[in-house]
C-alpha cells in the first residue's frame, strides 16, 4: 500500500483561536508540522505539504516532503478553508488513495494509521472516502480519499461549496472500523484531538 498512497498535510490555517502558529508548536521538542510529516512518512514515501507560507515551513520539513503552494481563489479573500487546500493537494497526487492530515494532530500515531490503511483494500469502488465518524459527523482531516473524487470536489467548489461536511454528504463515505481492543480504540479516539485553542494546547503540554 505504501506505493499506492499519497499523504497530504494541510498547513494553511490562520490559527486565530490559538493565538500562535499551530504548525510551529513544539511537541516533545519537535514542531508539530514536522512531527505530522514524520508520521506521514511512516505510511508513505510521498508526502505533500499544502500551505500558502512555504518560506516559513520549508526549513521544518523532512527532505522527502514536497511543498505545494496553496493559491488563493480568484475574487475570494483568504481564508477560504481547508477544502480548497485539499483540492489543490489532491490535484498533484499520483496515487489512487490520499491520506489527508491536518498539521495540528499532536497525538497522531503511525501504527494506528497503518492499521486503518489495511481497510482500504476491501472497499468497493464506489466508496470515495474512508473516515473516522463521531457524534458531530465525519472527521475529514484525518482519513483517506480516492483521488478520482477531485472532479466532483471541484464542481462542488465552483458552486460556492467550502464545507467538508456538506461535500461529504454528497459522497459515498465509509466509516473507519475502530479496533475492538479497548486500549487501542482509546488511542484511535485520542488521535483525532486537534490543537485549536489555548486550552487544547495546555492539555497537550500537560499530557
PDB file of C-alpha atoms in Angstrom:
ATOM      1  CA  UNK A   1       0.000   0.000   0.000  1.00  0.00           C
ATOM      2  CA  UNK A   2       2.946   2.346   0.590  1.00  0.00           C
ATOM      3  CA  UNK A   3       3.354   2.929  -3.168  1.00  0.00           C
ATOM      4  CA  UNK A   4      -0.350   3.451  -3.837  1.00  0.00           C
ATOM      5  CA  UNK A   5      -0.896   6.145  -1.223  1.00  0.00           C
ATOM      6  CA  UNK A   6      -0.004   9.825  -1.063  1.00  0.00           C
ATOM      7  CA  UNK A   7      -0.184  11.878   2.133  1.00  0.00           C
ATOM      8  CA  UNK A   8      -1.373  15.482   2.051  1.00  0.00           C
ATOM      9  CA  UNK A   9      -0.659  17.609   5.120  1.00  0.00           C
ATOM     10  CA  UNK A  10      -2.629  20.846   5.366  1.00  0.00           C
ATOM     11  CA  UNK A  11      -0.752  23.787   6.873  1.00  0.00           C
ATOM     12  CA  UNK A  12      -2.821  26.711   5.676  1.00  0.00           C
ATOM     13  CA  UNK A  13      -4.896  27.676   8.680  1.00  0.00           C
ATOM     14  CA  UNK A  14      -4.755  31.051  10.367  1.00  0.00           C
ATOM     15  CA  UNK A  15      -4.512  29.627  13.935  1.00  0.00           C
ATOM     16  CA  UNK A  16      -6.720  32.536  15.031  1.00  0.00           C
ATOM     17  CA  UNK A  17      -8.269  30.774  18.025  1.00  0.00           C
ATOM     18  CA  UNK A  18      -4.922  29.529  19.288  1.00  0.00           C
ATOM     19  CA  UNK A  19      -3.166  32.887  19.008  1.00  0.00           C
ATOM     20  CA  UNK A  20       0.042  31.391  17.601  1.00  0.00           C
ATOM     21  CA  UNK A  21       1.028  29.345  14.576  1.00  0.00           C
ATOM     22  CA  UNK A  22      -0.009  25.801  15.480  1.00  0.00           C
ATOM     23  CA  UNK A  23       2.382  24.306  12.914  1.00  0.00           C
ATOM     24  CA  UNK A  24       5.322  25.704  14.899  1.00  0.00           C
ATOM     25  CA  UNK A  25       4.229  24.449  18.326  1.00  0.00           C
ATOM     26  CA  UNK A  26       6.841  22.202  19.876  1.00  0.00           C
ATOM     27  CA  UNK A  27       5.546  18.779  20.904  1.00  0.00           C
ATOM     28  CA  UNK A  28       8.224  16.683  22.594  1.00  0.00           C
ATOM     29  CA  UNK A  29      10.783  19.136  21.221  1.00  0.00           C
ATOM     30  CA  UNK A  30       9.625  18.897  17.584  1.00  0.00           C
ATOM     31  CA  UNK A  31       7.489  21.387  15.619  1.00  0.00           C
ATOM     32  CA  UNK A  32       4.007  19.958  15.206  1.00  0.00           C
ATOM     33  CA  UNK A  33       4.149  20.235  11.412  1.00  0.00           C
ATOM     34  CA  UNK A  34       7.385  18.259  11.224  1.00  0.00           C
ATOM     35  CA  UNK A  35       6.031  15.638  13.607  1.00  0.00           C
ATOM     36  CA  UNK A  36       2.945  15.220  11.415  1.00  0.00           C
ATOM     37  CA  UNK A  37       5.164  14.829   8.351  1.00  0.00           C
ATOM     38  CA  UNK A  38       7.340  12.238  10.084  1.00  0.00           C
ATOM     39  CA  UNK A  39       4.251  10.189  10.916  1.00  0.00           C
ATOM     40  CA  UNK A  40       3.027  10.522   7.327  1.00  0.00           C
ATOM     41  CA  UNK A  41       6.396   9.342   6.014  1.00  0.00           C
ATOM     42  CA  UNK A  42       5.991   6.173   8.091  1.00  0.00           C
ATOM     43  CA  UNK A  43       2.883   5.466   5.984  1.00  0.00           C
ATOM     44  CA  UNK A  44       4.074   6.511   2.523  1.00  0.00           C
ATOM     45  CA  UNK A  45       7.152   7.871   0.807  1.00  0.00           C
ATOM     46  CA  UNK A  46       5.055  10.531  -0.971  1.00  0.00           C
ATOM     47  CA  UNK A  47       4.148  13.429   1.311  1.00  0.00           C
ATOM     48  CA  UNK A  48       2.924  16.831   0.159  1.00  0.00           C
ATOM     49  CA  UNK A  49       2.535  19.847   2.452  1.00  0.00           C
ATOM     50  CA  UNK A  50      -0.042  22.336   1.182  1.00  0.00           C
ATOM     51  CA  UNK A  51       0.498  25.850   2.515  1.00  0.00           C
ATOM     52  CA  UNK A  52       0.398  29.499   1.460  1.00  0.00           C
ATOM     53  CA  UNK A  53       3.520  30.071   3.593  1.00  0.00           C
ATOM     54  CA  UNK A  54       6.215  27.780   2.119  1.00  0.00           C
ATOM     55  CA  UNK A  55       9.088  30.086   3.077  1.00  0.00           C
ATOM     56  CA  UNK A  56       8.217  29.673   6.758  1.00  0.00           C
ATOM     57  CA  UNK A  57       7.725  25.914   6.757  1.00  0.00           C
ATOM     58  CA  UNK A  58      10.361  24.703   4.289  1.00  0.00           C
ATOM     59  CA  UNK A  59      13.159  24.627   6.917  1.00  0.00           C
ATOM     60  CA  UNK A  60      10.985  22.493   9.225  1.00  0.00           C
ATOM     61  CA  UNK A  61      10.206  19.706   6.784  1.00  0.00           C
ATOM     62  CA  UNK A  62      11.957  16.378   6.303  1.00  0.00           C
ATOM     63  CA  UNK A  63      13.799  16.473   2.958  1.00  0.00           C
ATOM     64  CA  UNK A  64      11.497  13.822   1.447  1.00  0.00           C
ATOM     65  CA  UNK A  65       8.449  16.094   1.735  1.00  0.00           C
ATOM     66  CA  UNK A  66       7.316  18.282  -1.144  1.00  0.00           C
ATOM     67  CA  UNK A  67       5.671  21.667  -0.791  1.00  0.00           C
ATOM     68  CA  UNK A  68       2.529  22.655  -2.701  1.00  0.00           C
ATOM     69  CA  UNK A  69       1.894  26.401  -2.758  1.00  0.00           C
ATOM     70  CA  UNK A  70      -1.722  26.968  -1.799  1.00  0.00           C
ATOM     71  CA  UNK A  71      -3.147  29.520  -4.205  1.00  0.00           C
ATOM     72  CA  UNK A  72      -5.963  31.921  -3.286  1.00  0.00           C
ATOM     73  CA  UNK A  73      -9.089  31.555  -5.372  1.00  0.00           C
ATOM     74  CA  UNK A  74      -9.893  34.363  -7.763  1.00  0.00           C
ATOM     75  CA  UNK A  75     -12.179  37.051  -6.344  1.00  0.00           C
ATOM     76  CA  UNK A  76     -12.168  35.349  -2.946  1.00  0.00           C
ATOM     77  CA  UNK A  77     -10.210  36.730   0.013  1.00  0.00           C
ATOM     78  CA  UNK A  78      -8.435  34.345   2.314  1.00  0.00           C
ATOM     79  CA  UNK A  79      -9.009  32.428   4.476  1.00  0.00           C
ATOM     80  CA  UNK A  80     -11.035  30.075   2.324  1.00  0.00           C
ATOM     81  CA  UNK A  81     -10.849  26.951   4.489  1.00  0.00           C
ATOM     82  CA  UNK A  82      -9.201  23.549   4.289  1.00  0.00           C
ATOM     83  CA  UNK A  83     -11.343  22.170   1.449  1.00  0.00           C
ATOM     84  CA  UNK A  84      -9.593  24.380  -1.104  1.00  0.00           C
ATOM     85  CA  UNK A  85      -6.132  23.409   0.124  1.00  0.00           C
ATOM     86  CA  UNK A  86      -7.132  19.759  -0.011  1.00  0.00           C
ATOM     87  CA  UNK A  87      -8.319  20.113  -3.610  1.00  0.00           C
ATOM     88  CA  UNK A  88      -5.027  21.728  -4.616  1.00  0.00           C
ATOM     89  CA  UNK A  89      -3.079  18.935  -2.981  1.00  0.00           C
ATOM     90  CA  UNK A  90      -5.318  16.291  -4.494  1.00  0.00           C
ATOM     91  CA  UNK A  91      -4.631  17.739  -7.945  1.00  0.00           C
ATOM     92  CA  UNK A  92      -0.957  16.726  -7.747  1.00  0.00           C
ATOM     93  CA  UNK A  93      -1.463  13.315  -6.132  1.00  0.00           C
ATOM     94  CA  UNK A  94      -0.192  10.496  -8.370  1.00  0.00           C
ATOM     95  CA  UNK A  95      -1.853   7.661  -6.436  1.00  0.00           C
ATOM     96  CA  UNK A  96      -5.296   6.112  -6.141  1.00  0.00           C
ATOM     97  CA  UNK A  97      -5.662   6.944  -2.449  1.00  0.00           C
ATOM     98  CA  UNK A  98      -4.717  10.016  -0.423  1.00  0.00           C
ATOM     99  CA  UNK A  99      -4.213  10.226   3.327  1.00  0.00           C
ATOM    100  CA  UNK A 100      -5.284  13.700   4.417  1.00  0.00           C
ATOM    101  CA  UNK A 101      -3.902  15.068   7.674  1.00  0.00           C
ATOM    102  CA  UNK A 102      -4.270  18.382   9.451  1.00  0.00           C
ATOM    103  CA  UNK A 103      -0.991  19.678  10.845  1.00  0.00           C
ATOM    104  CA  UNK A 104      -2.445  20.088  14.344  1.00  0.00           C
ATOM    105  CA  UNK A 105      -2.905  16.469  15.441  1.00  0.00           C
ATOM    106  CA  UNK A 106      -0.458  16.128  18.362  1.00  0.00           C
ATOM    107  CA  UNK A 107      -1.410  12.523  19.168  1.00  0.00           C
ATOM    108  CA  UNK A 108      -1.054  11.213  15.611  1.00  0.00           C
ATOM    109  CA  UNK A 109       0.381   7.669  15.592  1.00  0.00           C
ATOM    110  CA  UNK A 110       1.858   5.884  12.581  1.00  0.00           C
ATOM    111  CA  UNK A 111       0.913   2.390  13.723  1.00  0.00           C
ATOM    112  CA  UNK A 112      -2.763   3.336  14.027  1.00  0.00           C
ATOM    113  CA  UNK A 113      -2.814   4.950  10.589  1.00  0.00           C
ATOM    114  CA  UNK A 114      -1.130   1.859   9.155  1.00  0.00           C
ATOM    115  CA  UNK A 115      -3.863  -0.294  10.693  1.00  0.00           C
ATOM    116  CA  UNK A 116      -6.517   1.910   9.100  1.00  0.00           C
ATOM    117  CA  UNK A 117      -4.757   1.685   5.732  1.00  0.00           C
ATOM    118  CA  UNK A 118      -5.369  -2.059   5.708  1.00  0.00           C
ATOM    119  CA  UNK A 119      -9.096  -1.357   5.412  1.00  0.00           C
ATOM    120  CA  UNK A 120      -8.662   0.348   2.030  1.00  0.00           C
ATOM    121  CA  UNK A 121      -8.183  -2.864   0.040  1.00  0.00           C
ATOM    122  CA  UNK A 122     -11.638  -4.168   0.970  1.00  0.00           C
ATOM    123  CA  UNK A 123     -13.547  -1.066  -0.131  1.00  0.00           C
ATOM    124  CA  UNK A 124     -15.958  -1.079  -3.058  1.00  0.00           C
ATOM    125  CA  UNK A 125     -15.038   1.224  -5.970  1.00  0.00           C
ATOM    126  CA  UNK A 126     -17.997   3.489  -5.179  1.00  0.00           C
ATOM    127  CA  UNK A 127     -16.530   4.440  -1.788  1.00  0.00           C
ATOM    128  CA  UNK A 128     -14.991   7.889  -2.151  1.00  0.00           C
ATOM    129  CA  UNK A 129     -13.574   8.221   1.368  1.00  0.00           C
ATOM    130  CA  UNK A 130     -12.720   6.206   4.477  1.00  0.00           C
ATOM    131  CA  UNK A 131     -13.023   8.449   7.521  1.00  0.00           C
ATOM    132  CA  UNK A 132     -13.488   8.386  11.275  1.00  0.00           C
ATOM    133  CA  UNK A 133     -17.053   9.102  12.343  1.00  0.00           C
ATOM    134  CA  UNK A 134     -18.241  10.597  15.626  1.00  0.00           C
ATOM    135  CA  UNK A 135     -21.372  12.195  17.034  1.00  0.00           C
ATOM    136  CA  UNK A 136     -20.713  15.508  15.279  1.00  0.00           C
ATOM    137  CA  UNK A 137     -20.255  13.829  11.899  1.00  0.00           C
ATOM    138  CA  UNK A 138     -17.234  12.900   9.828  1.00  0.00           C
ATOM    139  CA  UNK A 139     -13.678  13.773  10.829  1.00  0.00           C
ATOM    140  CA  UNK A 140     -12.398  14.914   7.425  1.00  0.00           C
ATOM    141  CA  UNK A 141      -8.844  15.925   8.341  1.00  0.00           C
ATOM    142  CA  UNK A 142      -7.546  12.525   9.410  1.00  0.00           C
ATOM    143  CA  UNK A 143      -8.627   9.994   6.818  1.00  0.00           C
ATOM    144  CA  UNK A 144      -8.452   8.636   3.302  1.00  0.00           C
ATOM    145  CA  UNK A 145      -9.852   9.818  -0.039  1.00  0.00           C
ATOM    146  CA  UNK A 146      -9.873   8.447  -3.558  1.00  0.00           C
ATOM    147  CA  UNK A 147      -8.034  10.785  -5.922  1.00  0.00           C
ATOM    148  CA  UNK A 148     -10.745  10.346  -8.560  1.00  0.00           C
ATOM    149  CA  UNK A 149     -13.130  12.316  -6.343  1.00  0.00           C
ATOM    150  CA  UNK A 150     -11.355  15.529  -7.443  1.00  0.00           C
ATOM    151  CA  UNK A 151     -13.694  16.396 -10.361  1.00  0.00           C
ATOM    152  CA  UNK A 152     -16.727  16.175  -8.082  1.00  0.00           C
ATOM    153  CA  UNK A 153     -14.937  18.213  -5.440  1.00  0.00           C
ATOM    154  CA  UNK A 154     -14.042  20.907  -7.978  1.00  0.00           C
ATOM    155  CA  UNK A 155     -17.632  21.040  -9.176  1.00  0.00           C
ATOM    156  CA  UNK A 156     -18.818  21.442  -5.577  1.00  0.00           C
ATOM    157  CA  UNK A 157     -16.377  24.324  -5.000  1.00  0.00           C
ATOM    158  CA  UNK A 158     -17.288  26.015  -8.277  1.00  0.00           C
ATOM    159  CA  UNK A 159     -20.841  26.176  -6.953  1.00  0.00           C
ATOM    160  CA  UNK A 160     -19.532  28.000  -3.871  1.00  0.00           C
ATOM    161  CA  UNK A 161     -19.182  24.989  -1.580  1.00  0.00           C
ATOM    162  CA  UNK A 162     -16.486  25.296   1.084  1.00  0.00           C
ATOM    163  CA  UNK A 163     -17.724  22.880   3.768  1.00  0.00           C
ATOM    164  CA  UNK A 164     -16.147  19.454   4.092  1.00  0.00           C
ATOM    165  CA  UNK A 165     -19.272  18.101   5.789  1.00  0.00           C
ATOM    166  CA  UNK A 166     -21.583  19.328   3.012  1.00  0.00           C
ATOM    167  CA  UNK A 167     -19.330  17.906   0.319  1.00  0.00           C
ATOM    168  CA  UNK A 168     -19.072  14.564   2.114  1.00  0.00           C
ATOM    169  CA  UNK A 169     -22.871  14.457   2.378  1.00  0.00           C
ATOM    170  CA  UNK A 170     -22.871  14.173  -1.418  1.00  0.00           C
ATOM    171  CA  UNK A 171     -20.277  11.385  -1.476  1.00  0.00           C
ATOM    172  CA  UNK A 172     -20.313   7.708  -0.507  1.00  0.00           C
ATOM    173  CA  UNK A 173     -18.229   7.547   2.653  1.00  0.00           C
ATOM    174  CA  UNK A 174     -17.259   4.513   4.724  1.00  0.00           C
ATOM    175  CA  UNK A 175     -16.629   4.808   8.451  1.00  0.00           C
ATOM    176  CA  UNK A 176     -13.258   3.576   9.683  1.00  0.00           C
ATOM    177  CA  UNK A 177     -13.669   0.483  11.838  1.00  0.00           C
ATOM    178  CA  UNK A 178     -12.001   1.211  15.154  1.00  0.00           C
ATOM    179  CA  UNK A 179     -10.234  -1.563  16.993  1.00  0.00           C
ATOM    180  CA  UNK A 180     -12.314  -3.877  19.216  1.00  0.00           C
ATOM    181  CA  UNK A 181      -9.441  -3.765  21.716  1.00  0.00           C
ATOM    182  CA  UNK A 182     -10.303  -1.012  24.186  1.00  0.00           C
ATOM    183  CA  UNK A 183      -6.755   0.217  24.751  1.00  0.00           C
ATOM    184  CA  UNK A 184      -6.187   0.617  21.013  1.00  0.00           C
ATOM    185  CA  UNK A 185      -9.608   2.154  20.435  1.00  0.00           C
ATOM    186  CA  UNK A 186      -8.897   4.803  23.081  1.00  0.00           C
ATOM    187  CA  UNK A 187      -5.662   5.676  21.284  1.00  0.00           C
ATOM    188  CA  UNK A 188      -7.567   5.937  18.000  1.00  0.00           C
ATOM    189  CA  UNK A 189     -10.074   8.309  19.557  1.00  0.00           C
ATOM    190  CA  UNK A 190      -7.331  10.390  21.153  1.00  0.00           C
ATOM    191  CA  UNK A 191      -5.518  10.624  17.815  1.00  0.00           C
ATOM    192  CA  UNK A 192      -8.360  12.787  16.431  1.00  0.00           C
ATOM    193  CA  UNK A 193      -7.774  15.516  19.041  1.00  0.00           C
ATOM    194  CA  UNK A 194      -6.655  18.716  17.349  1.00  0.00           C
ATOM    195  CA  UNK A 195      -4.997  21.726  18.880  1.00  0.00           C
ATOM    196  CA  UNK A 196      -7.254  24.727  18.220  1.00  0.00           C
ATOM    197  CA  UNK A 197      -7.352  26.763  21.424  1.00  0.00           C
ATOM    198  CA  UNK A 198      -5.022  27.723  24.285  1.00  0.00           C
ATOM    199  CA  UNK A 199      -6.880  25.194  26.462  1.00  0.00           C
ATOM    200  CA  UNK A 200      -6.183  22.480  23.880  1.00  0.00           C
ATOM    201  CA  UNK A 201      -2.506  23.430  23.867  1.00  0.00           C
ATOM    202  CA  UNK A 202      -2.348  23.351  27.665  1.00  0.00           C
ATOM    203  CA  UNK A 203      -3.847  19.854  27.645  1.00  0.00           C
ATOM    204  CA  UNK A 204      -1.202  18.670  25.168  1.00  0.00           C
ATOM    205  CA  UNK A 205       1.645  20.235  27.131  1.00  0.00           C
ATOM    206  CA  UNK A 206       0.444  18.602  30.352  1.00  0.00           C
ATOM    207  CA  UNK A 207      -0.124  15.146  28.884  1.00  0.00           C
TER     208      UNK A 207
END
